[in-house]
Short mmCIF file of C-alpha atoms in Angstrom, two decimals:
data_model
loop_
_atom_site.label_atom_id
_atom_site.label_comp_id
_atom_site.label_asym_id
_atom_site.label_seq_id
_atom_site.Cartn_x
_atom_site.Cartn_y
_atom_site.Cartn_z
CA MET A 1 3.07 -18.78 16.77
CA ILE A 2 0.85 -21.06 17.69
CA TRP A 3 1.29 -23.99 15.10
CA GLN A 4 -2.11 -25.18 14.76
CA LEU A 5 -3.31 -21.73 13.42
CA ASP A 6 -0.20 -21.61 11.15
CA LEU A 7 -1.53 -24.64 9.67
CA MET A 8 -5.02 -23.63 9.13
CA ILE A 9 -4.57 -21.44 8.08
CA LEU A 10 -1.67 -22.17 5.01
CA THR A 11 -4.65 -25.01 3.91
CA LEU A 12 -7.06 -22.44 2.75
CA VAL A 13 -4.61 -20.23 1.37
CA VAL A 14 -3.35 -23.38 -1.24
CA ILE A 15 -6.80 -23.32 -1.37
CA CYS A 16 -7.68 -20.35 -1.93
CA ALA A 17 -4.93 -20.02 -4.42
CA LEU A 18 -6.19 -23.03 -6.00
CA VAL A 19 -9.61 -21.63 -7.20
CA ALA A 20 -8.34 -18.69 -7.46
CA ILE A 21 -6.45 -20.18 -10.17
CA ASN A 22 -8.86 -23.01 -12.14
CA ILE A 23 -11.97 -20.62 -11.95
CA LYS A 24 -13.03 -19.49 -14.76
CA ASP A 25 -15.09 -16.52 -14.53
CA LEU A 26 -12.69 -13.72 -14.35
CA LEU A 27 -14.30 -11.73 -10.66
CA GLY A 28 -14.74 -14.06 -8.94
CA ALA A 29 -11.18 -15.11 -9.07
CA SER A 30 -10.52 -12.00 -8.42
CA VAL A 31 -12.57 -11.91 -4.83
CA VAL A 32 -11.43 -15.37 -3.78
CA PHE A 33 -7.59 -13.63 -4.51
CA GLY A 34 -8.77 -11.16 -1.88
CA ILE A 35 -9.68 -13.43 0.27
CA TYR A 36 -6.32 -15.07 -0.62
CA SER A 37 -4.65 -11.23 0.23
CA PHE A 38 -7.01 -11.44 3.74
CA LEU A 39 -5.20 -15.03 4.99
CA MET A 40 -1.90 -13.80 4.18
CA CYS A 41 -2.83 -10.50 6.47
CA LEU A 42 -4.20 -13.12 9.26
CA LEU A 43 -0.51 -15.06 8.99
CA TRP A 44 1.72 -11.66 8.60
CA ALA A 45 0.11 -10.77 12.13
CA GLU A 46 0.29 -14.41 13.11
CA MET A 47 4.31 -14.54 12.57
CA GLY A 48 4.62 -10.91 14.30
CA ALA A 49 4.79 -8.88 11.86
CA VAL A 50 2.39 -6.54 12.15
CA ASP A 51 3.94 -3.75 9.91
CA VAL A 52 3.25 -6.46 6.79
CA ALA A 53 0.06 -7.27 7.53
CA PHE A 54 -1.29 -3.84 7.73
CA THR A 55 0.00 -2.91 4.13
CA GLU A 56 -0.97 -6.92 2.64
CA ALA A 57 -5.02 -5.89 4.72
CA THR A 58 -5.17 -2.74 2.83
CA VAL A 59 -3.11 -3.03 -0.13
CA GLY A 60 -3.85 -6.24 -1.51
CA ALA A 61 -6.63 -7.36 0.30
CA GLY A 62 -8.06 -3.84 -0.93
CA VAL A 63 -7.54 -1.33 -3.18
CA SER A 64 -5.47 -4.54 -5.27
CA THR A 65 -9.08 -5.86 -5.66
CA ILE A 66 -10.84 -2.96 -6.78
CA PHE A 67 -8.32 -2.33 -9.32
CA PHE A 68 -8.98 -5.96 -10.19
CA ILE A 69 -12.69 -5.46 -10.32
CA ALA A 70 -12.32 -2.58 -11.37
CA ALA A 71 -9.92 -3.46 -15.37
CA ILE A 72 -12.36 -6.60 -15.19
CA LEU A 73 -15.44 -4.62 -16.15
CA ARG A 74 -13.54 -2.90 -18.87
CA THR A 75 -12.55 -5.91 -20.72
CA THR A 76 -14.54 -9.24 -20.32
CA ARG A 77 -15.41 -11.40 -17.44
CA ARG A 78 -15.05 -15.14 -18.73
CA SER A 79 -11.78 -16.56 -18.84
CA ARG A 80 -10.99 -18.13 -22.13
CA ASP A 81 -8.67 -21.13 -21.07
CA MET B 1 -21.67 16.63 -1.52
CA ARG B 2 -24.26 16.31 -4.25
CA ASP B 3 -28.04 15.58 -2.60
CA ILE B 4 -29.15 12.42 -2.62
CA HIS B 5 -32.30 12.99 -4.01
CA GLU B 6 -30.85 14.10 -7.04
CA HIS B 7 -29.02 10.53 -8.76
CA THR B 8 -31.37 7.96 -10.92
CA ALA B 9 -32.34 4.89 -9.89
CA GLY B 10 -30.63 2.07 -9.78
CA GLU B 11 -27.96 4.03 -7.80
CA ASP B 12 -28.56 2.63 -4.44
CA LEU B 13 -30.11 4.62 -1.30
CA ILE B 14 -28.35 2.48 1.47
CA ILE B 15 -25.02 2.43 -0.56
CA LYS B 16 -24.32 6.28 -0.68
CA THR B 17 -26.05 6.87 2.97
CA SER B 18 -23.53 4.92 4.20
CA VAL B 19 -20.52 5.52 2.07
CA ARG B 20 -21.34 9.51 3.43
CA LEU B 21 -21.25 8.34 6.47
CA MET B 22 -18.04 6.55 6.55
CA VAL B 23 -15.59 8.32 4.45
CA PRO B 24 -14.68 11.12 7.16
CA PHE B 25 -13.99 8.30 9.45
CA ILE B 26 -11.67 6.54 7.24
CA GLN B 27 -9.67 9.44 6.21
CA VAL B 28 -9.82 10.83 9.68
CA PHE B 29 -8.02 7.07 10.28
CA GLY B 30 -5.47 7.50 7.75
CA LEU B 31 -3.69 10.67 8.93
CA TYR B 32 -4.41 9.27 12.26
CA VAL B 33 -1.96 5.75 10.31
CA ILE B 34 0.31 8.20 9.46
CA VAL B 35 0.90 10.57 11.47
CA HIS B 36 1.23 7.79 14.55
CA GLY B 37 3.53 5.63 12.56
CA HIS B 38 6.35 6.61 15.16
CA TYR B 39 4.24 4.55 18.47
CA SER B 40 2.53 2.13 16.75
CA PRO B 41 1.84 0.00 13.11
CA GLY B 42 1.81 1.49 10.02
CA GLY B 43 3.06 4.30 8.32
CA GLY B 44 2.95 6.91 5.38
CA PHE B 45 2.09 4.12 2.92
CA GLN B 46 -0.58 2.33 4.53
CA GLY B 47 -2.30 5.21 5.83
CA GLY B 48 -1.98 6.90 2.36
CA VAL B 49 -3.86 3.53 0.68
CA ILE B 50 -6.35 4.31 3.57
CA LEU B 51 -7.08 7.85 2.46
CA GLY B 52 -7.01 6.53 -1.21
CA ALA B 53 -9.37 4.30 -0.75
CA SER B 54 -12.32 6.87 1.36
CA PHE B 55 -12.16 8.63 -2.69
CA ILE B 56 -11.86 5.14 -4.00
CA LEU B 57 -14.99 4.73 -2.56
CA LEU B 58 -16.61 8.11 -3.27
CA ALA B 59 -16.05 8.11 -6.62
CA LEU B 60 -17.56 3.74 -6.55
CA ALA B 61 -20.91 5.62 -4.33
CA PHE B 62 -20.99 8.45 -6.43
CA GLY B 63 -19.94 8.45 -9.35
CA MET B 64 -15.97 9.70 -10.74
CA LYS B 65 -17.21 13.00 -10.85
CA THR B 66 -17.54 13.23 -7.56
CA SER B 67 -14.73 12.42 -5.94
CA GLN B 68 -12.75 14.40 -8.61
CA GLU B 69 -15.35 17.62 -7.19
CA TYR B 70 -13.32 16.26 -4.16
CA MET B 71 -9.93 16.51 -5.80
CA THR B 72 -9.72 17.69 -9.14
CA VAL B 73 -7.52 15.59 -11.57
CA GLY B 74 -5.44 19.40 -11.90
CA VAL B 75 -4.55 18.83 -8.20
CA ASN B 76 -4.34 15.03 -8.45
CA ALA B 77 -0.66 15.54 -10.76
CA VAL B 78 0.26 17.76 -8.20
CA LEU B 79 0.25 15.54 -5.77
CA ASN B 80 1.66 12.65 -7.54
CA ASN B 81 4.94 14.78 -8.47
CA LEU B 82 4.02 16.88 -4.43
CA GLY B 83 4.69 13.12 -2.93
CA PRO B 84 8.40 12.23 -4.42
CA ALA B 85 9.56 15.82 -4.29
CA ILE B 86 9.05 15.76 -0.35
CA PHE B 87 11.24 13.44 0.04
CA ILE B 88 13.92 13.02 -2.64
CA GLY B 89 13.37 17.26 -1.41
CA VAL B 90 13.50 16.14 2.17
CA GLY B 91 16.52 14.16 1.19
CA VAL B 92 18.97 16.74 -0.61
CA LEU B 93 18.31 19.06 2.17
CA CYS B 94 19.92 16.97 3.80
CA THR B 95 23.32 17.22 1.49
CA LEU B 96 22.76 21.12 1.08
CA PHE B 97 23.26 21.06 5.03
CA GLY B 98 26.75 19.37 4.95
CA GLY B 99 25.32 15.80 5.54
CA LEU B 100 24.70 12.62 3.51
CA PHE B 101 21.27 11.80 1.04
CA LEU B 102 18.70 11.30 4.24
CA ASP B 103 20.95 12.06 7.28
CA TYR B 104 18.54 13.74 8.72
CA SER B 105 20.27 14.78 11.82
CA ALA B 106 21.79 17.61 8.82
CA LEU B 107 18.98 19.44 8.98
CA ASP B 108 19.90 20.47 12.98
CA LYS B 109 21.60 23.38 11.30
CA LEU B 110 18.11 24.80 10.15
CA ILE B 111 16.47 24.59 13.32
CA PRO B 112 18.45 23.94 16.46
CA LEU B 113 16.08 21.37 17.81
CA GLY B 114 19.13 18.53 17.85
CA PRO B 115 19.77 15.91 15.64
CA VAL B 116 18.08 12.94 17.42
CA GLU B 117 15.07 14.94 17.06
CA TRP B 118 15.70 15.72 13.65
CA ARG B 119 15.73 12.00 12.62
CA SER B 120 12.54 11.87 14.49
CA PHE B 121 11.12 14.75 13.11
CA GLY B 122 12.20 14.06 9.42
CA ILE B 123 11.32 10.03 9.67
CA PHE B 124 7.75 12.02 10.35
CA LEU B 125 7.46 14.56 6.75
CA ILE B 126 9.43 11.62 4.45
CA GLU B 127 6.36 9.77 5.75
CA ILE B 128 4.12 12.62 3.97
CA GLY B 129 5.68 12.52 1.72
CA VAL B 130 4.81 8.62 1.29
CA GLY B 131 1.03 9.09 2.21
CA VAL B 132 1.17 11.79 -0.57
CA ALA B 133 2.25 10.07 -3.15
CA VAL B 134 0.49 7.20 -2.77
CA MET B 135 -2.60 8.25 -2.04
CA SER B 136 -3.22 10.33 -5.40
CA ILE B 137 -1.79 7.47 -7.19
CA MET B 138 -3.91 4.94 -6.22
CA VAL B 139 -6.71 7.24 -7.06
CA LEU B 140 -5.11 7.89 -9.85
CA LEU B 141 -4.99 4.33 -10.88
CA TYR B 142 -8.50 3.46 -10.41
CA TRP B 143 -9.65 6.69 -12.25
CA ASN B 144 -7.21 5.61 -15.37
CA LEU B 145 -8.59 1.81 -14.95
CA SER B 146 -12.10 2.68 -14.39
CA SER B 147 -12.96 4.44 -16.92
CA GLY B 148 -10.68 3.18 -19.46
CA GLY B 149 -8.17 6.40 -19.64
CA SER B 150 -10.95 9.05 -20.24
CA MET B 151 -11.01 9.52 -16.72
CA ASP B 152 -14.76 11.12 -16.71
CA GLU B 153 -17.11 8.12 -15.75
CA GLY B 154 -16.86 4.41 -14.86
CA LEU B 155 -18.06 1.24 -12.51
CA MET C 1 1.25 -28.75 -22.75
CA LYS C 2 -1.01 -28.48 -19.77
CA ASN C 3 0.69 -31.36 -18.56
CA LEU C 4 4.54 -30.11 -19.05
CA ALA C 5 3.45 -26.23 -17.20
CA LEU C 6 2.43 -28.23 -14.32
CA LEU C 7 5.02 -30.55 -14.74
CA ALA C 8 7.28 -27.76 -14.50
CA THR C 9 5.50 -26.39 -11.84
CA LEU C 10 5.81 -29.00 -9.17
CA VAL C 11 9.20 -29.56 -10.23
CA THR C 12 9.62 -25.68 -9.05
CA GLY C 13 7.48 -25.73 -6.19
CA ALA C 14 9.57 -28.59 -4.71
CA LEU C 15 12.49 -26.96 -5.16
CA LEU C 16 11.66 -24.48 -3.66
CA LEU C 17 10.71 -26.18 -1.03
CA TYR C 18 13.27 -28.16 -0.67
CA GLY C 19 15.34 -24.76 -0.59
CA THR C 20 13.55 -23.68 2.29
CA LYS C 21 15.15 -26.33 4.13
CA ASP C 22 18.58 -24.37 4.50
CA PHE C 23 16.48 -21.57 6.02
CA PRO C 24 17.03 -20.57 9.61
CA ALA C 25 13.94 -21.41 12.19
CA TRP C 26 11.54 -19.43 12.97
CA GLY C 27 12.93 -16.80 15.55
CA ASP C 28 16.16 -18.31 15.84
CA PRO C 29 18.00 -17.04 18.25
CA GLN C 30 21.36 -18.14 16.38
CA ASP C 31 20.66 -17.29 13.10
CA PRO C 32 22.54 -14.09 11.35
CA ALA C 33 20.03 -11.79 10.92
CA SER C 34 19.30 -12.18 14.78
CA THR C 35 23.33 -12.31 15.71
CA TYR C 36 25.03 -9.23 13.66
CA LEU C 37 21.19 -6.44 12.19
CA SER C 38 18.67 -6.62 14.44
CA PRO C 39 20.53 -6.74 18.26
CA TYR C 40 21.27 -2.95 16.78
CA TYR C 41 19.09 -1.67 15.83
CA ILE C 42 16.79 -3.04 19.03
CA GLU C 43 19.20 -1.82 20.82
CA ASN C 44 20.36 2.02 18.97
CA ALA C 45 16.87 2.40 17.03
CA VAL C 46 14.96 4.63 19.85
CA GLU C 47 18.59 6.11 21.62
CA GLN C 48 19.81 7.34 17.82
CA THR C 49 15.96 8.79 16.14
CA HIS C 50 13.64 8.61 19.37
CA VAL C 51 11.10 6.33 17.22
CA PRO C 52 9.60 3.69 19.56
CA ASN C 53 7.98 1.37 16.46
CA ILE C 54 11.34 0.24 15.18
CA VAL C 55 10.05 -1.02 12.12
CA THR C 56 9.50 3.04 11.25
CA ALA C 57 12.81 3.82 11.98
CA VAL C 58 14.33 1.78 9.55
CA LEU C 59 12.12 2.14 7.16
CA GLY C 60 12.63 5.94 7.46
CA ASP C 61 15.68 6.07 8.46
CA TYR C 62 18.14 3.76 8.90
CA ARG C 63 16.91 2.01 4.86
CA GLY C 64 16.00 5.47 3.37
CA TYR C 65 16.93 4.92 -0.11
CA ASP C 66 14.40 1.75 -0.19
CA THR C 67 11.47 3.37 0.75
CA MET C 68 13.33 6.41 -1.76
CA PHE C 69 12.84 3.73 -4.52
CA GLU C 70 9.68 2.30 -3.32
CA THR C 71 7.89 5.23 -4.00
CA VAL C 72 9.08 6.17 -7.63
CA VAL C 73 8.43 2.51 -8.33
CA ILE C 74 5.00 3.30 -7.33
CA TYR C 75 5.39 7.25 -8.92
CA CYS C 76 6.56 4.15 -11.78
CA ALA C 77 3.84 2.93 -11.47
CA GLY C 78 1.24 5.91 -12.20
CA MET C 79 3.44 7.51 -14.84
CA ALA C 80 3.18 3.96 -16.99
CA VAL C 81 -0.33 3.42 -15.91
CA LEU C 82 -1.19 7.21 -17.16
CA SER C 83 0.87 7.12 -20.34
CA VAL C 84 -1.27 3.71 -21.66
CA LEU C 85 -4.51 4.55 -21.04
CA TRP C 86 -4.10 8.11 -20.94
CA ARG C 87 -6.51 9.72 -23.83
CA LYS C 88 -7.53 13.35 -24.09
CA LYS C 89 -11.59 13.75 -24.55
CA GLU C 90 -12.55 14.86 -27.95
CA GLU C 91 -13.99 17.73 -27.86
#
């Protein structure tokens, strides 16, 4: 575990989480959420939990982003609050 | 796979060609992840998601109908139920041969490989069950979400 | 109302961060998980199951119920989406 790398990834994770909540465009929010998942994947891999990182990369960054986008294209793209 | 030139404007040649090249490799990689889960990171869940993602990619680039030519709705419904059935069936089979539920070493009485080898092989069997279930259910979720339930067109 | 929600979020986050203080350090050899459970798996997993990847051995064999119900959860998610969204084509 390299704490400098940890700190960098964690900072980016927090930034991505805040952006994903605050952004008005839901398509953009789901893309940022994909980035968040990928950063979490990097964090798992960096801590040595390679299986969890693999799951996070496939499910979190891959398929769930597609599901979000598919759901958004069926509803509305703008957040209303 | 359908001819590239059959489709109307708005569907990109580059995307179609690259997806056509990528899908077989993604599927082989998904199978590798399932089968090689004993020796490297991976396993049924991850491999199943990768296999499902290859079908989703096909649906994204060529339309949902094309992906349903390769995995029809009926086959998908069968696979949905087959995956958990393989898993639970292996567990029940263990109890029928005198062991505990999911105690694979009891299956030694069925085919004598040795209890330790059977524990390894039983893990492989249930990984296949998980992989089949996860693959078909990911594809099912995508079809339903992107078409709003009609499963004929969308995205 | 929004400020109240922000306050609740901040307080909950601060409490959670305070709670992590009692967790064992990362990779601490003295924490309970590393003194009872992990050594057993590390010493016996390959011998008892012939699976070199201990994670797979634990998930598939020692914690088979967990993996089974994980699959059942995925199945239930698929069936829930199907029962909510699916509709027959009108001929």
